[in-house]
Coordinates of C-alpha atoms in Angstrom, one line a residue:
X1 CA 83.2 61.7 89.6
X2 CA 82.0 64.5 87.3
X3 CA 78.4 65.3 87.1
X4 CA 77.0 65.0 83.6
X5 CA 75.1 68.0 82.4
X6 CA 72.8 68.1 79.4
X7 CA 73.7 70.5 76.7
X8 CA 71.6 73.7 76.4
X9 CA 70.4 72.9 72.9
X10 CA 68.9 69.6 74.2
X11 CA 67.4 71.3 77.3
X12 CA 65.8 73.9 75.1
X13 CA 64.0 71.4 72.8
X14 CA 60.3 72.4 72.5
X15 CA 61.0 75.9 73.6
X16 CA 60.6 77.6 70.2
X17 CA 63.1 80.5 70.7
X18 CA 65.8 78.7 72.7
X19 CA 66.3 81.5 75.2
X20 CA 66.6 84.2 72.5
X21 CA 63.5 86.2 73.5
X22 CA 61.3 87.4 70.6
X23 CA 62.0 85.7 67.3
X24 CA 62.7 89.1 65.8
X25 CA 65.8 89.4 68.0
X26 CA 67.6 86.4 66.5
X27 CA 68.2 87.9 63.1
X28 CA 71.5 89.0 61.6
X29 CA 73.6 92.0 62.6
X30 CA 70.8 94.3 61.9
X31 CA 69.5 93.6 65.4
X32 CA 72.7 95.0 66.9
X33 CA 72.8 98.0 64.5
X34 CA 75.6 96.7 62.3
X35 CA 78.9 95.0 63.0
X36 CA 81.7 96.5 65.0
X37 CA 82.0 100.3 64.7
X38 CA 79.3 100.6 62.0
X39 CA 77.1 103.6 62.7
X40 CA 79.7 105.2 65.0
X41 CA 78.9 108.7 63.8
X42 CA 75.2 108.0 63.5
X43 CA 73.0 105.7 65.6
X44 CA 75.8 104.3 67.8
X45 CA 77.5 107.5 68.5
X46 CA 76.8 107.9 72.2
X47 CA 77.2 104.2 73.0
X48 CA 80.6 103.4 71.5
X49 CA 82.3 106.5 70.3
X50 CA 82.5 108.6 73.5
X51 CA 86.1 107.6 74.0
X52 CA 87.1 107.2 70.4
X53 CA 90.5 108.7 69.7
X54 CA 91.3 109.1 73.4
X55 CA 94.4 107.3 74.7
X56 CA 93.8 105.7 78.0
X57 CA 96.7 105.3 80.3
X58 CA 97.4 104.0 83.8
X59 CA 98.0 106.5 86.6
X60 CA 101.5 106.3 88.0
X61 CA 101.9 104.2 91.1
X62 CA 102.2 106.2 94.3
X63 CA 104.5 104.9 96.9
X64 CA 102.7 104.5 100.2
X65 CA 104.8 106.0 102.9
X66 CA 104.6 104.2 106.3
X67 CA 104.5 106.5 109.4
X68 CA 105.2 105.8 113.0
X69 CA 104.3 107.5 116.3
X70 CA 106.9 108.3 118.9
X71 CA 105.4 105.9 121.5
X72 CA 105.5 103.1 118.9
X73 CA 109.0 104.0 118.0
X74 CA 110.2 103.7 121.6
X75 CA 108.4 100.4 122.0
X76 CA 110.2 98.9 118.9
X77 CA 113.7 100.1 119.7
X78 CA 114.8 96.9 121.6
X79 CA 113.4 94.7 118.8
X80 CA 115.3 96.7 116.1
X81 CA 118.5 96.6 118.1
X82 CA 118.2 92.8 118.2
X83 CA 117.6 92.6 114.5
X84 CA 120.5 95.1 113.8
X85 CA 118.1 97.6 112.2
X86 CA 119.2 100.1 114.9
X87 CA 122.3 100.5 117.0
X88 CA 122.9 101.9 120.5
X89 CA 125.9 104.2 120.9
X90 CA 127.2 106.7 123.5
X91 CA 125.4 109.7 121.9
X92 CA 122.0 107.8 121.6
X93 CA 120.2 105.3 119.5
X94 CA 120.7 105.5 115.8
X95 CA 117.7 104.4 113.7
X96 CA 117.9 103.9 109.9
X97 CA 114.6 104.4 108.1
X98 CA 115.6 102.3 105.1
X99 CA 116.3 99.3 107.3
X100 CA 113.2 99.6 109.4
X101 CA 110.9 100.3 106.4
X102 CA 109.4 103.5 107.8
X103 CA 109.5 107.0 106.2
X104 CA 108.1 109.4 108.8
X105 CA 107.9 109.9 112.5
X106 CA 104.7 111.5 113.9
X107 CA 104.3 113.3 117.3
X108 CA 101.9 111.1 119.4
X109 CA 103.5 110.0 122.6
X110 CA 106.9 110.8 124.1
X111 CA 110.4 109.3 124.3
X112 CA 112.8 109.0 127.2
X113 CA 116.1 108.5 125.4
X114 CA 118.0 110.4 122.7
X115 CA 117.4 109.2 119.2
X116 CA 119.3 110.0 116.0
X117 CA 117.2 109.5 112.8
X118 CA 118.7 108.5 109.4
X119 CA 116.7 108.5 106.2
X120 CA 113.6 109.5 108.1
X121 CA 111.3 112.5 108.0
X122 CA 109.7 113.9 111.1
X123 CA 106.6 116.1 111.5
X124 CA 107.0 119.6 113.1
X125 CA 105.7 118.5 116.5
X126 CA 107.8 115.4 116.6

């Protein structure tokens, strides 16, 4: 069941300013220095007009490239062969970067079998 809440105007009865601070602050738009962009080149210049006339745009999305170390690569080979993301042939294991979802091979660790990389970058040390 919903809880019934008294409206603010009823809660503020007997409070004189009803949460508005000093009574001077509850007058017309003169309190806020005019409506909208009024005074943009005078009293509101620094507040509102610092980005006037500037077109804001989003930065282009950068594709995050996933990398993989040699030791991790060797550990995942049997798993990828099972999932048909890699294949074992006479001249070595062929790994396709697009199927595995990786972009680059890094040099940490070592491998024991011959590997042929397709659609993959490799660091100088790797």
